[in-house]
PDB file of C-alpha atoms and ligand atoms in Angstrom:
ATOM      1  CA  UNK A  17     111.482 178.338  56.041  1.00 53.00           C
ATOM      2  CA  UNK A  18     110.960 177.946  59.766  1.00 63.00           C
ATOM      3  CA  UNK A  19     113.762 176.613  61.895  1.00 70.00           C
ATOM      4  CA  UNK A  20     112.876 173.473  63.770  1.00 84.00           C
ATOM      5  CA  UNK A  21     112.961 173.352  67.536  1.00 91.00           C
ATOM      6  CA  UNK A  22     113.894 169.906  68.742  1.00 92.00           C
ATOM      7  CA  UNK A  23     114.834 168.079  71.905  1.00 95.00           C
ATOM      8  CA  UNK A  24     118.477 167.110  72.094  1.00 95.00           C
ATOM      9  CA  UNK A  25     118.773 163.315  71.893  1.00 92.00           C
ATOM     10  CA  UNK A  26     121.508 163.352  74.510  1.00 91.00           C
ATOM     11  CA  UNK A  27     120.586 165.879  77.185  1.00 96.00           C
ATOM     12  CA  UNK A  28     116.964 166.660  76.342  1.00 96.00           C
ATOM     13  CA  UNK A  29     117.513 170.419  76.021  1.00 95.00           C
ATOM     14  CA  UNK A  30     115.410 172.263  73.453  1.00 94.00           C
ATOM     15  CA  UNK A  31     117.567 173.567  70.666  1.00 94.00           C
ATOM     16  CA  UNK A  32     117.226 175.162  67.264  1.00 91.00           C
ATOM     17  CA  UNK A  33     117.727 172.462  64.692  1.00 88.00           C
ATOM     18  CA  UNK A  34     119.577 174.026  61.785  1.00 82.00           C
ATOM     19  CA  UNK A  35     120.803 170.790  60.261  1.00 83.00           C
ATOM     20  CA  UNK A  36     120.039 167.084  60.380  1.00 83.00           C
ATOM     21  CA  UNK A  37     121.912 166.820  63.658  1.00 88.00           C
ATOM     22  CA  UNK A  38     119.711 165.538  66.497  1.00 90.00           C
ATOM     23  CA  UNK A  39     121.840 166.760  69.391  1.00 93.00           C
ATOM     24  CA  UNK A  40     122.389 170.317  70.665  1.00 94.00           C
ATOM     25  CA  UNK A  41     125.507 172.409  70.032  1.00 93.00           C
ATOM     26  CA  UNK A  42     126.845 171.731  73.504  1.00 95.00           C
ATOM     27  CA  UNK A  43     126.524 167.964  73.161  1.00 95.00           C
ATOM     28  CA  UNK A  44     127.870 168.107  69.626  1.00 94.00           C
ATOM     29  CA  UNK A  45     130.959 169.930  70.849  1.00 96.00           C
ATOM     30  CA  UNK A  46     131.411 167.483  73.713  1.00 95.00           C
ATOM     31  CA  UNK A  47     131.042 164.620  71.264  1.00 95.00           C
ATOM     32  CA  UNK A  48     133.644 166.058  68.894  1.00 95.00           C
ATOM     33  CA  UNK A  49     135.989 166.515  71.796  1.00 97.00           C
ATOM     34  CA  UNK A  50     135.503 162.908  72.877  1.00 97.00           C
ATOM     35  CA  UNK A  51     136.038 161.633  69.340  1.00 97.00           C
ATOM     36  CA  UNK A  52     139.311 163.480  69.002  1.00 97.00           C
ATOM     37  CA  UNK A  53     140.339 162.243  72.464  1.00 98.00           C
ATOM     38  CA  UNK A  54     139.668 158.662  71.363  1.00 98.00           C
ATOM     39  CA  UNK A  55     141.716 159.150  68.196  1.00 97.00           C
ATOM     40  CA  UNK A  56     144.565 160.749  70.121  1.00 98.00           C
ATOM     41  CA  UNK A  57     144.442 158.046  72.796  1.00 98.00           C
ATOM     42  CA  UNK A  58     144.732 155.277  70.226  1.00 97.00           C
ATOM     43  CA  UNK A  59     147.299 156.984  67.999  1.00 97.00           C
ATOM     44  CA  UNK A  60     149.611 157.906  70.872  1.00 97.00           C
ATOM     45  CA  UNK A  61     149.297 154.575  72.672  1.00 97.00           C
ATOM     46  CA  UNK A  62     152.512 152.535  72.715  1.00 97.00           C
ATOM     47  CA  UNK A  63     150.453 149.351  72.315  1.00 95.00           C
ATOM     48  CA  UNK A  64     150.370 147.818  68.863  1.00 95.00           C
ATOM     49  CA  UNK A  65     146.659 147.097  69.082  1.00 96.00           C
ATOM     50  CA  UNK A  66     143.931 148.154  71.487  1.00 96.00           C
ATOM     51  CA  UNK A  67     140.840 146.026  72.146  1.00 96.00           C
ATOM     52  CA  UNK A  68     137.639 147.926  71.518  1.00 95.00           C
ATOM     53  CA  UNK A  69     136.488 147.122  75.072  1.00 95.00           C
ATOM     54  CA  UNK A  70     139.265 149.302  76.468  1.00 97.00           C
ATOM     55  CA  UNK A  71     137.938 152.270  74.530  1.00 97.00           C
ATOM     56  CA  UNK A  72     134.298 151.581  75.335  1.00 96.00           C
ATOM     57  CA  UNK A  73     135.140 151.453  79.019  1.00 97.00           C
ATOM     58  CA  UNK A  74     137.515 154.401  79.051  1.00 97.00           C
ATOM     59  CA  UNK A  75     135.177 156.711  77.153  1.00 96.00           C
ATOM     60  CA  UNK A  76     131.905 155.297  78.445  1.00 94.00           C
ATOM     61  CA  UNK A  77     130.580 154.319  75.048  1.00 94.00           C
ATOM     62  CA  UNK A  78     128.371 151.431  73.989  1.00 93.00           C
ATOM     63  CA  UNK A  79     129.336 149.189  71.109  1.00 89.00           C
ATOM     64  CA  UNK A  80     126.417 150.568  69.108  1.00 89.00           C
ATOM     65  CA  UNK A  81     127.547 154.158  69.654  1.00 91.00           C
ATOM     66  CA  UNK A  82     131.063 153.212  68.640  1.00 92.00           C
ATOM     67  CA  UNK A  83     129.699 151.476  65.550  1.00 88.00           C
ATOM     68  CA  UNK A  84     127.646 154.545  64.608  1.00 90.00           C
ATOM     69  CA  UNK A  85     130.688 156.814  64.894  1.00 93.00           C
ATOM     70  CA  UNK A  86     132.746 154.293  63.004  1.00 91.00           C
ATOM     71  CA  UNK A  87     130.234 154.160  60.164  1.00 88.00           C
ATOM     72  CA  UNK A  88     130.163 157.965  60.137  1.00 90.00           C
ATOM     73  CA  UNK A  89     133.881 157.840  59.360  1.00 92.00           C
ATOM     74  CA  UNK A  90     135.125 159.160  62.703  1.00 94.00           C
ATOM     75  CA  UNK A  91     137.642 156.382  63.349  1.00 94.00           C
ATOM     76  CA  UNK A  92     139.268 155.995  59.956  1.00 91.00           C
ATOM     77  CA  UNK A  93     142.693 156.840  61.356  1.00 93.00           C
ATOM     78  CA  UNK A  94     142.514 154.187  64.077  1.00 96.00           C
ATOM     79  CA  UNK A  95     140.686 151.460  62.169  1.00 93.00           C
ATOM     80  CA  UNK A  96     143.749 149.228  61.950  1.00 92.00           C
ATOM     81  CA  UNK A  97     144.806 149.629  65.569  1.00 95.00           C
ATOM     82  CA  UNK A  98     141.558 149.045  67.426  1.00 95.00           C
ATOM     83  CA  UNK A  99     140.580 145.401  67.497  1.00 95.00           C
ATOM     84  CA  UNK A 100     137.505 143.368  68.348  1.00 91.00           C
ATOM     85  CA  UNK A 101     136.826 139.666  68.749  1.00 92.00           C
ATOM     86  CA  UNK A 102     134.713 138.209  65.953  1.00 92.00           C
ATOM     87  CA  UNK A 103     131.488 136.893  67.433  1.00 87.00           C
ATOM     88  CA  UNK A 104     131.541 134.008  64.948  1.00 91.00           C
ATOM     89  CA  UNK A 105     135.074 132.617  64.929  1.00 94.00           C
ATOM     90  CA  UNK A 106     136.605 134.305  67.977  1.00 94.00           C
ATOM     91  CA  UNK A 107     139.502 135.724  65.991  1.00 94.00           C
ATOM     92  CA  UNK A 108     140.887 139.135  66.972  1.00 93.00           C
ATOM     93  CA  UNK A 109     140.674 141.482  63.997  1.00 91.00           C
ATOM     94  CA  UNK A 110     141.057 145.232  63.410  1.00 92.00           C
ATOM     95  CA  UNK A 111     137.756 147.133  63.302  1.00 89.00           C
ATOM     96  CA  UNK A 112     138.653 148.224  59.766  1.00 87.00           C
ATOM     97  CA  UNK A 113     138.174 144.592  58.660  1.00 79.00           C
ATOM     98  CA  UNK A 114     134.689 144.005  59.892  1.00 75.00           C
ATOM     99  CA  UNK A 115     130.987 144.151  59.227  1.00 70.00           C
ATOM    100  CA  UNK A 116     128.683 144.342  62.266  1.00 74.00           C
ATOM    101  CA  UNK A 117     131.423 142.997  64.538  1.00 79.00           C
ATOM    102  CA  UNK A 118     131.886 139.883  62.474  1.00 87.00           C
ATOM    103  CA  UNK A 119     135.225 139.565  60.696  1.00 90.00           C
ATOM    104  CA  UNK A 120     135.332 139.887  56.911  1.00 87.00           C
ATOM    105  CA  UNK A 121     135.901 136.205  56.268  1.00 89.00           C
ATOM    106  CA  UNK A 122     132.914 135.195  58.438  1.00 91.00           C
ATOM    107  CA  UNK A 123     130.819 137.922  56.812  1.00 88.00           C
ATOM    108  CA  UNK A 124     131.694 136.477  53.418  1.00 90.00           C
ATOM    109  CA  UNK A 125     130.823 132.978  54.576  1.00 91.00           C
ATOM    110  CA  UNK A 126     127.456 134.263  55.855  1.00 86.00           C
ATOM    111  CA  UNK A 127     126.791 135.954  52.539  1.00 86.00           C
ATOM    112  CA  UNK A 128     127.508 132.758  50.647  1.00 89.00           C
ATOM    113  CA  UNK A 129     125.077 130.881  52.862  1.00 81.00           C
ATOM    114  CA  UNK A 130     122.207 133.203  52.005  1.00 71.00           C
TER     115      UNK A 130
HETATM  116 ZN1   ZN B   5     122.381 168.282  74.324  1.00 57.28          ZN
HETATM  117 ZN1   ZN B   6     135.171 135.584  62.107  1.00 57.28          ZN
END
């Protein structure tokens, strides 16, 4: 089997793709470092809850990137402490209780409407 050479999705560098990962080793390492920094930041914060915007701004992430990491299971430990505002009802809820940045109760309501 031939190894695949691919362009890193983050920095554009050519790299040897040995797994499904679409970023190079350097970016992957940087990403892991950032993820553990986010977890540490949230866990060690004296605040009871932290709005997601604070994290997006501090770590220069988009909501979509955060969502992707979240779905990949990277923020399990901080899911109850990081909060977002439901785009439907405006309630502040932990990210652990959400689907697509809508709170669980609004998500349920939407499902019932379909
Ligand atoms: Zn890269
Ligand atoms: Zn809601």
